[in-house]
Every structure is written in C-alpha cells, then in structure tokens.
Tab-separated table of C-alpha atoms and ligand atoms in Angstrom:
chain	number	residue	atom	x	y	z
A	1145	MET	CA	93.370	103.001	60.143
A	1146	ASN	CA	91.167	101.375	62.110
A	1147	ASN	CA	88.370	102.329	63.813
A	1148	LYS	CA	89.081	102.707	67.533
A	1149	GLU	CA	85.334	101.477	68.979
A	1150	GLU	CA	84.928	101.462	72.949
A	1151	LEU	CA	84.387	97.996	74.715
A	1152	THR	CA	81.891	98.484	77.958
A	1153	GLY	CA	81.196	95.539	80.801
A	1154	GLY	CA	84.444	96.471	82.365
A	1155	ARG	CA	85.907	99.927	83.391
A	1156	ILE	CA	83.834	102.373	81.794
A	1157	GLY	CA	86.318	104.248	78.533
A	1158	LYS	CA	88.839	101.707	79.838
A	1159	ILE	CA	88.816	99.722	76.135
A	1160	HIS	CA	88.661	99.530	73.315
A	1161	LYS	CA	88.711	97.211	69.860
A	1162	LEU	CA	91.219	98.079	67.596
A	1163	GLY	CA	90.889	96.302	64.255
A	1164	GLU	CA	90.956	92.341	65.609
A	1165	THR	CA	93.161	93.770	68.602
A	1166	VAL	CA	92.055	95.048	72.079
A	1167	VAL	CA	93.843	97.250	74.228
A	1168	ARG	CA	93.172	97.937	77.702
A	1169	PRO	CA	95.490	99.494	80.434
A	1170	SER	CA	98.259	97.933	81.938
A	1171	ASN	CA	99.427	97.092	84.922
A	1172	ILE	CA	102.778	96.157	87.105
A	1173	TRP	CA	101.313	92.118	86.649
A	1174	THR	CA	100.586	92.680	82.928
A	1175	LYS	CA	104.126	91.612	81.476
A	1176	ASP	CA	103.690	88.611	83.820
A	1177	VAL	CA	100.578	87.828	82.747
A	1178	HIS	CA	101.400	87.329	78.792
A	1179	SER	CA	104.537	85.609	79.411
A	1180	PHE	CA	102.062	83.415	80.154
A	1181	LEU	CA	99.301	84.202	77.957
A	1182	ASN	CA	101.813	83.607	75.820
A	1183	TYR	CA	102.952	80.129	77.218
A	1184	LEU	CA	99.544	78.391	77.631
A	1185	HIS	CA	99.337	80.084	72.873
A	1186	GLU	CA	103.169	77.556	72.837
A	1187	GLU	CA	100.593	75.067	73.972
A	1188	GLY	CA	97.945	75.483	71.612
A	1189	ALA	CA	95.631	76.944	74.410
A	1190	ASP	CA	94.100	79.305	71.696
A	1191	PHE	CA	90.685	79.778	74.408
A	1192	VAL	CA	93.000	83.065	75.263
A	1193	PRO	CA	93.314	85.920	74.204
A	1194	LYS	CA	97.338	86.418	72.812
A	1195	PRO	CA	99.459	89.275	73.947
A	1196	TYR	CA	101.112	91.483	71.590
A	1197	GLY	CA	103.171	93.565	74.327
A	1198	ILE	CA	102.675	97.176	75.440
A	1199	ASN	CA	102.105	100.289	73.870
A	1200	GLU	CA	103.637	104.119	74.729
A	1201	LYS	CA	100.596	104.774	76.540
A	1202	ASN	CA	101.105	102.233	78.736
A	1203	GLU	CA	98.359	100.169	77.448
A	1204	GLU	CA	98.227	95.949	76.347
A	1205	ILE	CA	97.905	95.234	73.254
A	1206	LEU	CA	96.394	91.749	72.876
A	1207	SER	CA	93.743	88.663	70.580
A	1208	PHE	CA	89.739	89.981	70.044
A	1209	MET	CA	88.112	86.945	71.173
A	1210	THR	CA	84.935	86.199	68.981
A	1211	GLY	CA	82.187	85.747	71.173
A	1212	ASP	CA	79.395	87.821	73.376
A	1213	VAL	CA	80.232	88.164	76.244
A	1214	TYR	CA	77.345	89.704	79.093
A	1215	ASN	CA	76.632	90.944	82.527
A	1216	TYR	CA	74.334	91.169	85.505
A	1217	PRO	CA	71.101	90.489	85.208
A	1218	LEU	CA	72.157	87.385	83.051
A	1219	PRO	CA	70.311	86.829	80.212
A	1220	GLU	CA	67.343	82.957	80.798
A	1221	ALA	CA	70.421	81.820	77.894
A	1222	LEU	CA	73.169	82.090	80.839
A	1223	LEU	CA	71.089	80.617	82.979
A	1224	THR	CA	70.482	76.875	81.856
A	1225	ASP	CA	72.365	73.715	82.880
A	1226	SER	CA	74.326	73.185	79.603
A	1227	MET	CA	75.813	76.804	81.039
A	1228	ILE	CA	76.545	75.891	83.543
A	1229	VAL	CA	78.251	71.811	82.791
A	1230	SER	CA	80.436	74.606	79.576
A	1231	SER	CA	81.369	77.471	81.286
A	1232	SER	CA	82.697	73.687	84.489
A	1233	LYS	CA	84.583	72.122	81.033
A	1234	LEU	CA	86.352	75.428	79.959
A	1235	LEU	CA	87.929	76.456	83.859
A	1236	LEU	CA	88.812	72.698	83.779
A	1237	LYS	CA	90.733	72.795	80.661
A	1238	PHE	CA	92.221	76.134	81.241
A	1239	HIS	CA	92.946	73.966	84.504
A	1240	LYS	CA	94.611	71.631	82.562
A	1241	TYR	CA	97.061	73.831	81.522
A	1242	SER	CA	97.778	76.610	83.261
A	1243	GLU	CA	98.559	74.088	85.817
A	1244	ARG	CA	101.662	73.074	83.762
A	1245	TYR	CA	103.028	76.785	83.859
A	1246	VAL	CA	103.238	76.589	88.033
A	1247	SER	CA	106.488	74.717	88.017
A	1248	LYS	CA	108.440	77.590	85.394
A	1249	LEU	CA	107.283	80.085	88.390
A	1250	THR	CA	110.503	81.722	90.062
A	1251	ASN	CA	108.843	83.499	92.196
A	1252	ASP	CA	110.248	86.727	90.904
A	1253	GLU	CA	106.842	87.331	89.321
A	1254	GLN	CA	104.568	90.629	89.966
A	1255	TRP	CA	100.320	89.473	90.596
A	1256	MET	CA	97.801	91.620	91.372
A	1257	LEU	CA	96.368	89.479	94.239
A	1258	PRO	CA	98.578	87.723	96.841
A	1259	ALA	CA	99.974	84.243	95.704
A	1260	THR	CA	98.305	81.340	97.970
A	1261	ASN	CA	99.355	77.881	99.050
A	1262	PRO	CA	98.704	75.381	97.670
A	1263	ALA	CA	99.699	76.774	94.409
A	1264	GLU	CA	97.995	74.019	91.879
A	1265	VAL	CA	97.079	75.809	89.152
A	1266	MET	CA	97.004	79.289	88.187
A	1267	CYS	CA	94.119	80.869	88.774
A	1268	HIS	CA	92.922	82.583	86.485
A	1269	GLY	CA	91.235	85.012	89.969
A	1270	ASP	CA	87.792	86.518	87.784
A	1271	TYR	CA	86.270	83.608	85.635
A	1272	ALA	CA	82.808	85.443	85.615
A	1273	PRO	CA	80.046	85.323	82.467
A	1274	TYR	CA	81.716	89.072	82.239
A	1275	ASN	CA	84.625	87.276	82.017
A	1276	VAL	CA	83.838	84.462	79.483
A	1277	THR	CA	82.956	84.850	75.290
A	1278	ILE	CA	80.190	83.194	75.158
A	1279	VAL	CA	79.906	81.106	70.605
A	1280	ASN	CA	77.198	79.029	70.132
A	1281	ASN	CA	74.903	78.999	74.035
A	1282	GLU	CA	78.895	77.633	75.159
A	1283	ALA	CA	81.274	79.057	77.481
A	1284	ALA	CA	83.602	79.398	74.520
A	1285	GLY	CA	87.010	81.833	75.826
A	1286	ILE	CA	88.355	83.446	78.793
A	1287	ILE	CA	89.546	87.181	78.919
A	1288	ASP	CA	90.410	89.496	81.482
A	1289	PHE	CA	94.145	87.936	82.620
A	1290	ASP	CA	94.156	91.283	85.251
A	1291	THR	CA	94.147	89.054	88.672
A	1292	LEU	CA	95.677	85.498	87.422
A	1293	HIS	CA	97.699	84.378	90.395
A	1294	PRO	CA	99.087	80.991	92.140
A	1295	GLY	CA	96.763	79.230	94.092
A	1296	PRO	CA	94.723	76.227	94.983
A	1297	ARG	CA	92.058	75.552	91.942
A	1298	MET	CA	89.245	74.861	94.682
A	1299	TRP	CA	90.182	78.980	94.052
A	1300	ASP	CA	89.094	79.454	91.058
A	1301	ILE	CA	85.986	76.580	91.217
A	1302	ALA	CA	84.344	77.619	94.023
A	1303	TYR	CA	84.088	82.271	92.628
A	1304	ALA	CA	82.975	80.587	89.339
A	1305	ILE	CA	79.907	78.370	90.862
A	1306	TYR	CA	79.302	81.885	93.753
A	1307	ARG	CA	79.832	83.781	89.287
A	1308	TRP	CA	77.328	81.159	86.938
A	1309	VAL	CA	74.903	79.591	89.461
A	1310	PRO	CA	74.561	82.033	90.200
A	1311	PHE	CA	75.341	81.484	94.115
A	1312	ASP	CA	74.412	84.761	95.826
A	1313	SER	CA	71.625	85.523	98.652
A	1314	HIS	CA	68.922	86.356	95.821
A	1315	GLY	CA	68.643	83.163	94.455
A	1316	ASN	CA	66.471	79.656	95.664
A	1317	LEU	CA	68.660	77.862	97.722
A	1318	LYS	CA	67.527	74.334	96.394
A	1319	GLU	CA	68.127	75.093	93.434
A	1320	GLN	CA	70.925	76.843	93.234
A	1321	ILE	CA	72.929	73.194	94.915
A	1322	ARG	CA	71.425	70.990	92.474
A	1323	LYS	CA	73.586	73.768	89.737
A	1324	ALA	CA	76.724	73.986	91.911
A	1325	LYS	CA	77.004	70.531	92.500
A	1326	LEU	CA	76.937	70.275	88.965
A	1327	PHE	CA	79.344	72.183	88.134
A	1328	LEU	CA	81.200	70.247	90.545
A	1329	ASP	CA	80.539	67.127	88.781
A	1330	THR	CA	81.460	68.093	85.406
A	1331	TYR	CA	84.460	69.566	86.174
A	1332	GLY	CA	85.242	66.278	88.612
A	1333	VAL	CA	85.541	67.393	92.403
A	1334	ASP	CA	86.874	64.993	94.780
A	1335	SER	CA	85.401	64.534	98.015
A	1336	GLU	CA	87.633	66.692	100.183
A	1337	GLY	CA	87.077	70.435	97.295
A	1338	ARG	CA	83.463	69.937	98.178
A	1339	SER	CA	83.409	69.886	101.450
A	1340	SER	CA	85.616	72.835	101.584
A	1341	MET	CA	84.115	74.820	98.357
A	1342	VAL	CA	81.787	76.916	101.538
A	1343	LYS	CA	84.461	77.848	103.189
A	1344	VAL	CA	86.548	78.798	100.706
A	1345	LEU	CA	84.387	80.870	98.993
A	1346	VAL	CA	82.886	81.963	102.177
A	1347	LYS	CA	86.812	83.051	102.495
A	1348	ARG	CA	87.676	84.309	98.638
A	1349	LEU	CA	84.588	86.915	98.842
A	1350	GLN	CA	85.888	88.266	102.603
A	1351	SER	CA	89.390	88.187	100.748
A	1352	LEU	CA	87.820	90.931	97.490
A	1353	THR	CA	86.208	92.908	100.971
A	1354	ASP	CA	89.500	93.052	101.904
A	1355	PHE	CA	90.702	94.054	98.942
A	1356	MET	CA	88.119	96.430	97.346
A	1357	ARG	CA	89.110	97.848	101.034
A	1358	SER	CA	92.642	98.436	100.910
A	1359	GLU	CA	92.533	99.582	97.250
A	1360	ALA	CA	90.201	102.708	97.743
A	1361	ARG	CA	92.461	104.015	101.220
A	1362	ASN	CA	95.094	103.240	98.466
A	1363	GLY	CA	93.303	105.643	96.612
A	1364	ASN	CA	92.096	103.766	93.625
A	1365	LYS	CA	88.556	105.287	91.925
A	1366	ASP	CA	87.232	102.731	90.450
A	1367	PHE	CA	87.088	100.989	94.021
A	1368	GLN	CA	85.449	103.996	95.588
A	1369	LEU	CA	82.739	104.000	93.040
A	1370	HIS	CA	81.981	100.527	94.255
A	1371	ILE	CA	81.373	101.007	97.792
A	1372	GLU	CA	79.748	104.051	96.723
A	1373	LYS	CA	77.437	102.094	94.921
A	1374	GLY	CA	77.164	99.187	97.715
A	1375	HIS	CA	79.165	96.544	96.586
A	1376	LEU	CA	80.300	96.170	99.969
A	1377	GLN	CA	77.685	94.748	101.458
A	1378	LEU	CA	76.008	92.893	98.606
A	1379	TYR	CA	79.171	90.067	99.502
A	1380	GLN	CA	78.584	91.013	103.138
A	1381	ASN	CA	74.324	89.599	102.356
A	1382	ASP	CA	76.067	86.262	100.032
A	1383	ILE	CA	78.602	85.764	102.299
A	1384	ASP	CA	76.495	85.671	105.499
A	1385	TYR	CA	73.654	83.650	103.254
A	1386	LEU	CA	76.746	80.799	102.515
A	1387	LYS	CA	77.862	80.486	106.469
A	1388	THR	CA	74.154	80.322	107.603
A	1389	ASN	CA	73.720	77.650	104.864
A	1390	GLU	CA	76.916	75.954	104.926
A	1391	HIS	CA	75.683	72.730	106.750
A	1392	GLU	CA	72.864	72.080	104.315
A	1393	ILE	CA	74.869	72.921	101.653
A	1394	ILE	CA	77.682	70.827	101.810
A	1395	GLN	CA	75.622	67.742	101.934
A	1396	GLY	CA	73.605	68.612	98.947
A	1397	ILE	CA	77.440	68.932	96.398
A	1398	SER	CA	78.191	66.285	98.258
A	1399	ASN	CA	79.352	63.240	95.741
A	1400	GLY	CA	78.691	60.182	98.548
B	508	LIG	N1	90.502	89.928	74.666
B	508	LIG	C1	89.246	90.264	74.511
B	508	LIG	N2	88.738	89.872	73.393
B	508	LIG	C2	87.476	90.181	72.883
B	508	LIG	N3	86.227	91.044	73.518
B	508	LIG	C3	87.211	91.448	74.847
B	508	LIG	C4	88.609	91.509	74.700
B	508	LIG	N4	88.958	91.885	76.429
B	508	LIG	C5	88.068	92.768	77.059
B	508	LIG	N5	86.143	92.472	75.810
B	508	LIG	C6	85.834	93.001	75.985
B	508	LIG	O1	85.561	93.796	76.916
B	508	LIG	C7	85.047	94.482	77.796
B	508	LIG	C8	85.519	95.104	79.171
B	508	LIG	O2	86.804	94.657	79.454
B	508	LIG	P1	88.129	93.817	80.616
B	508	LIG	O3	89.179	92.974	80.633
B	508	LIG	O4	86.962	92.643	81.696
B	508	LIG	O5	87.452	94.877	81.461
B	508	LIG	P2	88.009	95.400	83.468
B	508	LIG	O6	88.905	94.965	82.963
B	508	LIG	O7	87.650	96.369	83.113
B	508	LIG	O8	86.913	93.613	83.653
B	508	LIG	C9	84.006	92.570	78.802
B	508	LIG	O9	83.394	93.011	78.532
B	508	LIG	C10	84.526	92.007	77.408
B	508	LIG	O10	83.725	92.405	76.126
B	509	LIG	MG1	86.058	91.737	83.285
C-alpha cells in the first residue's frame, strides 16, 4: 500500500503524493490538458508530468516530478542570474514543443483562461518558481497545467519575468531591468517583443485581477481568500509600478 502524503505550496489539503504519482482536483479543462501533456510525452518531452487519467473522486493523476519547488519569499539560490538563464531556457524548450500543438487544436477544447490571439504557442499560463521543479540548481520540470491555453509567446514570457526576476514594486528597478534583459536575451526575444513587454505584462496582470474578482463573485473560495488577504492590492501596486516606469524599462531591455 502506498502512503498518501500532502504536498504543500499549492491549494491547502487538495494536492497529494501517492507513491510516484500526484493526485489533484480535476476540472472541466483537465481532459484537454491531459491530451496536451500526452502529446508532449509522445514527442519526447520528459520535463512535464505524464497524465494517468482521472479517478472516481474526480481527481487527476499525474507522474511525480523529482526536484524541489519553491515559493515566495524565494531563497537566494532562486534569485541568481543563472536561475534566470535556466528558467528562460526551460520556457523556450517548452514553447518549442507547445507551438506544434496549436495546429492540432479543434477549438472545442475547454481551458480555464480564455484563448488569446495570436495563438503562437500553448501558454503555460503560470510559469513561476512555484510551478517549476529545481534539480541541481537548474529549472528542470514544469508542473500545474491548469492555466494552459493558446496565446502569444510574450504572454508567458512577460509573466515569467514578473515571477522569476521578480519584477514587482518592491524590487530595485535597475537590477530588475538587467535581469529581465538577461531573460529576454536567453530566450532570444526580438525587438518587437521587447517593446511590447510592459504592456503585455500589465494586460496579463489586469486579466488576472479581473479573473480573481469574477471567480470570487461566482463563489470560488480560493479566490475569495486571496482577495481577503489583500492580494488584489499587491497586483494593483505592481501594475502601477510597471506603468510608471514603462519608458525606462523598455529602453533598458531593448537589444539595440
Ligand atoms: N507533478 C508533480 N510533481 C512533483 N510535485 C508536484 C507535482 N504537482 C504538484 N506538485 C507539488 O505540489 C505543490 C502544489 O501543486 P500545484 O499543482 O502547483 O497546486 P496548485 O494548483 O494549488 O497551485 C507544488 O508546489 C509541488 O511542490
Ligand atoms: Mg501551483
């Protein structure tokens, strides 16, 4: 008999490790997420969990990815330049596989987040340290695909910079710009993508706060709790910070 063990760092009491698998709540999009993860595995991408279906309690079963997962406040080891390089490389690797899936979509799929045009890649939607496994000081595996949806690659890149730098209102602007540029250089983002980075990120954070509000209104307890804890205001502060410094950021991250 395998031991069931709670995994922390996500929704409390909902995610468990059972043997070498992870059991987590499923939702209307889970079947489409599993098709995507199966496709990636068929293509040889072993850095995402392998899906094993949905159990009688409506929970999804996935392979357990080895490594450590961190959350905020991030330890020093997660704030280094080499971690920026490694997280950017892993996102690029993911998009190289995920872009091939776009042509396979039937558009009958259900996603948690709205599909966004242009659908260049399948966006992870929440590519952050708390959804990435670290092995030997490198970003190694990607987990938690609930927010998967078709969209522009900058959608994922801008949000990744927000989470990995991190590019929030508490940081040092010059240092944030330097690290954001390192992320963009490593990924190989063109000048058009760079000049759109701040606007895309602001739009991404606004859509996140809109989503939190509407989910809370519809009775989602997790999001009601987020709002009670003041998380909405934190995002709003970051949006204001990015808007205020947009010009300096764009100049600093340009590849010209
Ligand atoms: N496939 C997996 N392999 C290894 N660890 C996992 C896996 N899925 C989840 N975890 C662990 O469980 C924690 C919470 O899971 P996650 O799916 O991110 O929850 P939530 O959807 O609530 O954010 C993660 O931070 C990670 O430590
Ligand atoms: Mg998570």
